Short mmCIF file of C-alpha atoms in Angstrom, two decimals:
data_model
loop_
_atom_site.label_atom_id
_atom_site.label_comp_id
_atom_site.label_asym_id
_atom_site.label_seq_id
_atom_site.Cartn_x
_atom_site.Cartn_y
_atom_site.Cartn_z
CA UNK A 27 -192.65 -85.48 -115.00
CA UNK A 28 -196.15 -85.96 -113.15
CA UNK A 29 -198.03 -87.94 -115.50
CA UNK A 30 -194.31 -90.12 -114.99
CA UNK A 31 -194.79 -89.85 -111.27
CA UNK A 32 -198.70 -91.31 -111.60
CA UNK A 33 -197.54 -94.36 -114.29
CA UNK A 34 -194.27 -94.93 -111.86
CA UNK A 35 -196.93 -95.27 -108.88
CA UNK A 36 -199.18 -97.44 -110.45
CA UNK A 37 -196.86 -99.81 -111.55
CA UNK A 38 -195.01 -99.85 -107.96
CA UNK A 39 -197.99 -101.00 -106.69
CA UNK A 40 -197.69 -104.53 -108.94
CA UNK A 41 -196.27 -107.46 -107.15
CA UNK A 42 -192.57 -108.02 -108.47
CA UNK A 43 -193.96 -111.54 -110.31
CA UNK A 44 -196.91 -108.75 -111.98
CA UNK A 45 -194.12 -106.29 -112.81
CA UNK A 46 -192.09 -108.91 -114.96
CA UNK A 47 -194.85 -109.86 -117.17
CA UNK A 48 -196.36 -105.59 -117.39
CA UNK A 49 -194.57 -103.52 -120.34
CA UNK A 50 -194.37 -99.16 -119.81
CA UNK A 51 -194.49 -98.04 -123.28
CA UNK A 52 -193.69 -93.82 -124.29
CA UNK A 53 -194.02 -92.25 -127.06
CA UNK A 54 -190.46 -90.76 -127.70
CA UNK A 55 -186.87 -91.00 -126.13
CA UNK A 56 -187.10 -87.73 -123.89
CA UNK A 57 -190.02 -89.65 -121.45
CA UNK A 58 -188.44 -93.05 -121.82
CA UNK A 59 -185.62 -91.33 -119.92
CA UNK A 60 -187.62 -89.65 -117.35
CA UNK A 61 -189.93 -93.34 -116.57
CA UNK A 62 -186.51 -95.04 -115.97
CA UNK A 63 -185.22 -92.56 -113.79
CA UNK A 64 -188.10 -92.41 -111.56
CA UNK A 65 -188.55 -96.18 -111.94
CA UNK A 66 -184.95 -96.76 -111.00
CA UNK A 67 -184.94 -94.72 -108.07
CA UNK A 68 -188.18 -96.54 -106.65
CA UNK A 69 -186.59 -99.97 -106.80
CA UNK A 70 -183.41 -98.34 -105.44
CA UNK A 71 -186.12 -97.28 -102.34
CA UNK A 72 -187.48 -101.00 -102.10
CA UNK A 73 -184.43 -102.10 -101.97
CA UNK A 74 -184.70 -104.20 -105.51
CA UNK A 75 -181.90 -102.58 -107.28
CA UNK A 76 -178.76 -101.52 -105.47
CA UNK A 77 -177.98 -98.29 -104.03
CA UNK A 78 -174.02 -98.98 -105.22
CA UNK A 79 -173.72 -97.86 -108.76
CA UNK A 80 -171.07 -97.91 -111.38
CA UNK A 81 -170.69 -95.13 -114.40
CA UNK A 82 -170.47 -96.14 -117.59
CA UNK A 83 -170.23 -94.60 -121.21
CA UNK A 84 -173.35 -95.81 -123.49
CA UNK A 85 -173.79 -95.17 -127.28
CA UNK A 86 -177.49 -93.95 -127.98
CA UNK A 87 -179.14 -93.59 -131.06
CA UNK A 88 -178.77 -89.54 -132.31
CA UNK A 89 -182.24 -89.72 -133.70
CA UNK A 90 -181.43 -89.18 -137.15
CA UNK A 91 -184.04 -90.15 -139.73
CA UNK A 92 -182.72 -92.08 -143.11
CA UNK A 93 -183.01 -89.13 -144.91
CA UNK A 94 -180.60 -87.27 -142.40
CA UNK A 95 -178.17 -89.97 -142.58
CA UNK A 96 -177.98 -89.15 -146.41
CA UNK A 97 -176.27 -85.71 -146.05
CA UNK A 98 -173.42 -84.61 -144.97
CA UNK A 99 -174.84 -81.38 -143.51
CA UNK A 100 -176.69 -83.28 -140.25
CA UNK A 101 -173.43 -85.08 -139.08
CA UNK A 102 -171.86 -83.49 -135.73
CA UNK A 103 -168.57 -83.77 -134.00
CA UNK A 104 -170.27 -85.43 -130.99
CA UNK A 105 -171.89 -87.93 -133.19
CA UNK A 106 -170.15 -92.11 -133.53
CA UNK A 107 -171.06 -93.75 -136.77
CA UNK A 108 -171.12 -97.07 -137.51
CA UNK A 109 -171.65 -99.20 -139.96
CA UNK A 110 -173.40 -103.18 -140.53
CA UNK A 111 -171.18 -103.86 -143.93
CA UNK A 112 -167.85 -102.92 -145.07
CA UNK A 113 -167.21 -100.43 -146.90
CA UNK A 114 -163.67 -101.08 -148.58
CA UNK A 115 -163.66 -98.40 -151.45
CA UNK A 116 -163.16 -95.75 -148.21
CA UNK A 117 -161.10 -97.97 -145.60
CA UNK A 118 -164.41 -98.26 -143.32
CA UNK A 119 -164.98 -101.83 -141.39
CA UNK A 120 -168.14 -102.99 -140.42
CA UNK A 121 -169.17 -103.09 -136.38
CA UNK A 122 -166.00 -100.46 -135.73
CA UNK A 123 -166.83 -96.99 -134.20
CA UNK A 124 -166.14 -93.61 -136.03
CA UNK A 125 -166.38 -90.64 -134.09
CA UNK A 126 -167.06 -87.58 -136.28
CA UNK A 127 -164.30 -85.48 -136.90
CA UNK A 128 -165.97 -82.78 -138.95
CA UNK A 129 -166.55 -81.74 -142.54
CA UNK A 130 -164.59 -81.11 -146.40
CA UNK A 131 -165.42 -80.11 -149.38
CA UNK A 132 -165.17 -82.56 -152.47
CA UNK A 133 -166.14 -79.94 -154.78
CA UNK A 134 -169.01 -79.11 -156.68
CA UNK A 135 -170.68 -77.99 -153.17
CA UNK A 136 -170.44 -81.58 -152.47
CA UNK A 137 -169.63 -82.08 -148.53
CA UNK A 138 -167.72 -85.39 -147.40
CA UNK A 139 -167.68 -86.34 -143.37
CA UNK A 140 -164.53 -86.76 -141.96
CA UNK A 141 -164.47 -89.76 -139.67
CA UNK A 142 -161.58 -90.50 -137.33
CA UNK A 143 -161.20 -94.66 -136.07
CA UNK A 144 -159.80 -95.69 -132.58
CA UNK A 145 -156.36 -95.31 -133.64
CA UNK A 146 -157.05 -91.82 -134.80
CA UNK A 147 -156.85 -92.74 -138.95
CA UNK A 148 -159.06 -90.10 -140.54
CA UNK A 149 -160.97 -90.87 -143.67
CA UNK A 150 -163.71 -88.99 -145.58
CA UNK A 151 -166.80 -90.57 -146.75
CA UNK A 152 -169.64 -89.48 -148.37
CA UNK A 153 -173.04 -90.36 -146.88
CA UNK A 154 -175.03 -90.52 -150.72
CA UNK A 155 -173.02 -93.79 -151.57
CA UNK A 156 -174.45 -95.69 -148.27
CA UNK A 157 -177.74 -97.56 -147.89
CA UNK A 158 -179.00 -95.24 -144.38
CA UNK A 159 -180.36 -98.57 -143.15
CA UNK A 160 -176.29 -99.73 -143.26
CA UNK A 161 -175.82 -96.69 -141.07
CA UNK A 162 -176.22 -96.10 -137.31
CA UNK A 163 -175.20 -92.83 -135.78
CA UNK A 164 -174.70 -92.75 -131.99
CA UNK A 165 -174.11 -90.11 -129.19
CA UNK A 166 -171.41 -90.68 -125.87
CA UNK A 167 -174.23 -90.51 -122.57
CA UNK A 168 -173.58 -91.90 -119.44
CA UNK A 169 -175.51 -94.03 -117.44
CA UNK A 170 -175.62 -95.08 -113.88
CA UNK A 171 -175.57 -99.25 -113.29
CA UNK A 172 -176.37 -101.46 -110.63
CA UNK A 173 -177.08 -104.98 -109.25
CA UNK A 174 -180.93 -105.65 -110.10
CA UNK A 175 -180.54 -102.98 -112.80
CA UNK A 176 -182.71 -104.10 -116.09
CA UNK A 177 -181.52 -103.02 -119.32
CA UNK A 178 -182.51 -103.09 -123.08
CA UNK A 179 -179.71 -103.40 -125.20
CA UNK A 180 -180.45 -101.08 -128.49
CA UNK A 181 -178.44 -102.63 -131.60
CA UNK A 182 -177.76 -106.28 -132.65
CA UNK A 183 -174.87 -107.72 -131.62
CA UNK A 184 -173.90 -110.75 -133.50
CA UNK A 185 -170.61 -111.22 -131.29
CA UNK A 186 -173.19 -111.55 -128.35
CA UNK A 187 -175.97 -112.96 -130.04
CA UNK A 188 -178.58 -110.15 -128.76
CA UNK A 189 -181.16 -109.15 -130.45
CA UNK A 190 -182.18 -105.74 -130.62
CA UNK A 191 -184.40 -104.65 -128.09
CA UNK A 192 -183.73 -107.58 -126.16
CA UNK A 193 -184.27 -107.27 -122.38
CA UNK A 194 -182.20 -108.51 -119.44
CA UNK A 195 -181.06 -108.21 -115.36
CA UNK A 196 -178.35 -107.44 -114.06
CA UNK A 197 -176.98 -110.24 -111.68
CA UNK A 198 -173.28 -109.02 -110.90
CA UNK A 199 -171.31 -105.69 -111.61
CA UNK A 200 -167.49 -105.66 -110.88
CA UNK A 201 -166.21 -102.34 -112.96
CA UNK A 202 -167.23 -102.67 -116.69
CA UNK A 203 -167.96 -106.37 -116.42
CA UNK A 204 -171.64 -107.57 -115.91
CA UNK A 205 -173.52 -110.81 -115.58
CA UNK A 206 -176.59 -110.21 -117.44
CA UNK A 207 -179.40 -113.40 -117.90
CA UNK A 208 -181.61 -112.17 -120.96
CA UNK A 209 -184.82 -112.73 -120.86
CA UNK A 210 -184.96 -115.35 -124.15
CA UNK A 211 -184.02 -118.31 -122.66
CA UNK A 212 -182.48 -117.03 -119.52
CA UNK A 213 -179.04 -117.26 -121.10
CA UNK A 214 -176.58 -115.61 -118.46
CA UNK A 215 -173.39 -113.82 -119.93
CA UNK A 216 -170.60 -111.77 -119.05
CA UNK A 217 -170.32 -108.69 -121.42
CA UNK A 218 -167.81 -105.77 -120.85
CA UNK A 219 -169.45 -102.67 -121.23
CA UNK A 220 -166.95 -101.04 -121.70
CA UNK A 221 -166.39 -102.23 -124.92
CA UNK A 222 -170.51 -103.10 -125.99
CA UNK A 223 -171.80 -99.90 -125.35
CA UNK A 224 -175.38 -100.12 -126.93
CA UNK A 225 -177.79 -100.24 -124.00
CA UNK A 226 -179.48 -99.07 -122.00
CA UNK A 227 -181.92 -99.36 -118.65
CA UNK A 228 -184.61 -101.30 -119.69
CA UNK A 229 -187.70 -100.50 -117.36
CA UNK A 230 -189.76 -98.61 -120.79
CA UNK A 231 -189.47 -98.42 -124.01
CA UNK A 232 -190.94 -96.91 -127.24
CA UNK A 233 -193.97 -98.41 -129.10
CA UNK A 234 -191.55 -98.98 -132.14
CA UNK A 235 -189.04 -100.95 -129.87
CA UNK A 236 -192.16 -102.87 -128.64
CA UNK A 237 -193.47 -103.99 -131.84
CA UNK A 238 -194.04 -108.21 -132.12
CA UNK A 239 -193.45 -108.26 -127.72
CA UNK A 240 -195.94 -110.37 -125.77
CA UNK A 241 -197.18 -109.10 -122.50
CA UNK A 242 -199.95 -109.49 -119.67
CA UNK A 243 -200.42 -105.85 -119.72
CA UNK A 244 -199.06 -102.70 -120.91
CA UNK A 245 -199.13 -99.14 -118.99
CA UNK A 246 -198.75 -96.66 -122.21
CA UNK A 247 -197.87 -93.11 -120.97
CA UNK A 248 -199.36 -91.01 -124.06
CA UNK A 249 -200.02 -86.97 -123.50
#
């Protein structure tokens, strides 16, 4: 929290033109939450992002390794699963979230997970028969959104053609609807968030999410 405090100060002391072209990179997920918070709150004090906020569910990433993703064992009932490809041998669609229902036994010692869809169809699948790079597990959070928010979305979304770890701003929020305008290009689009649920704010972000990104300057906050 107070080597946060220090990076937040420095940066807030960047005119807004500096700030836009200056990257905050952490090392892990646990500070990248903490910068954004305090970052958030300082524009919210300058007056840069708006004090009016609207809730909204978010799918992020349940830091599973590949190898986790293999076996049954790591899956839990708060965890979403999704998958890039079909898988048609087991009734599982491509871009469609799965929450986890829980565990069976196939036999042998052999566990399958249990995966419920929207409609609340269960079907068991077992994780050994999936490429883990076809895989992406997810946990429900909430975050709090507002005009002059920036955000990072965290997945790619073909539908939306975002890339992952692409940044935008927030322009307009009425309910789950925003008006985003990504940085590439300074596209502006509508997305319902309630419905594309893999982002998140967008003031830091790892060094892995940063990897092939272009900027003036980078504050890294390393312990």
């Amino acid at each position: 929290q107070e080597l946060a405090k220090g990076l937040v100060g420095e940066w807030t002391r960047l005119k807004p033109g500096n700030r836009a072209s200056t990257n905050i990179l952490v090392l892990e997920n646990a500070t990248r939450l903490i910068v954004n918070s305090q970052v958030r709150e300082a524009l919210q004090r300058e007056g840069a992002v708006d004090r009016q906020e609207v809730r909204l569910q978010i799918l992020a990433p349940a830091g599973m390794t590949d190898e986790e993703k293999r076996f049954a064992r790591f899956y839990r009932t708060e965890h979403i699963v999704r998958f890039s490809r079909d898988l048609p041998a087991v009734g599982l669609v491509r871009d469609t979230d799965y929450k986890v229902a829980g565990l069976s036994s196939a036999g042998g010692g052999r566990q399958m997970v249990r995966l419920k869809d929207g409609a609340g169809q269960e079907r068991r699948w077992d994780p050994r028969t999936t490429r883990a790079r076809s895989v992406a597990v997810f946990k429900a959070e909430e975050r709090d959104l507002a005009v002059g928010d920036r955000i990072q979305w965290r997945l790619v979304n073909k539908e939306l053609e975002v890339k992952n770890a692409e940044r935008g701003t927030v322009l307009a929020l009425e309910g789950n609807i925003a008006t985003i305008r990504w940085d590439r290009g300074e596209r502006v689009q509508q997305v319902d968030l309630s419905v594309h649920r893999t982002w998140d704010h967008g003031y830091s972000e790892t060094v892995y999410s940063s990897q092939s990104k272009t900027y003036d300057r980078v504050y890294a906050l390393a312990p």
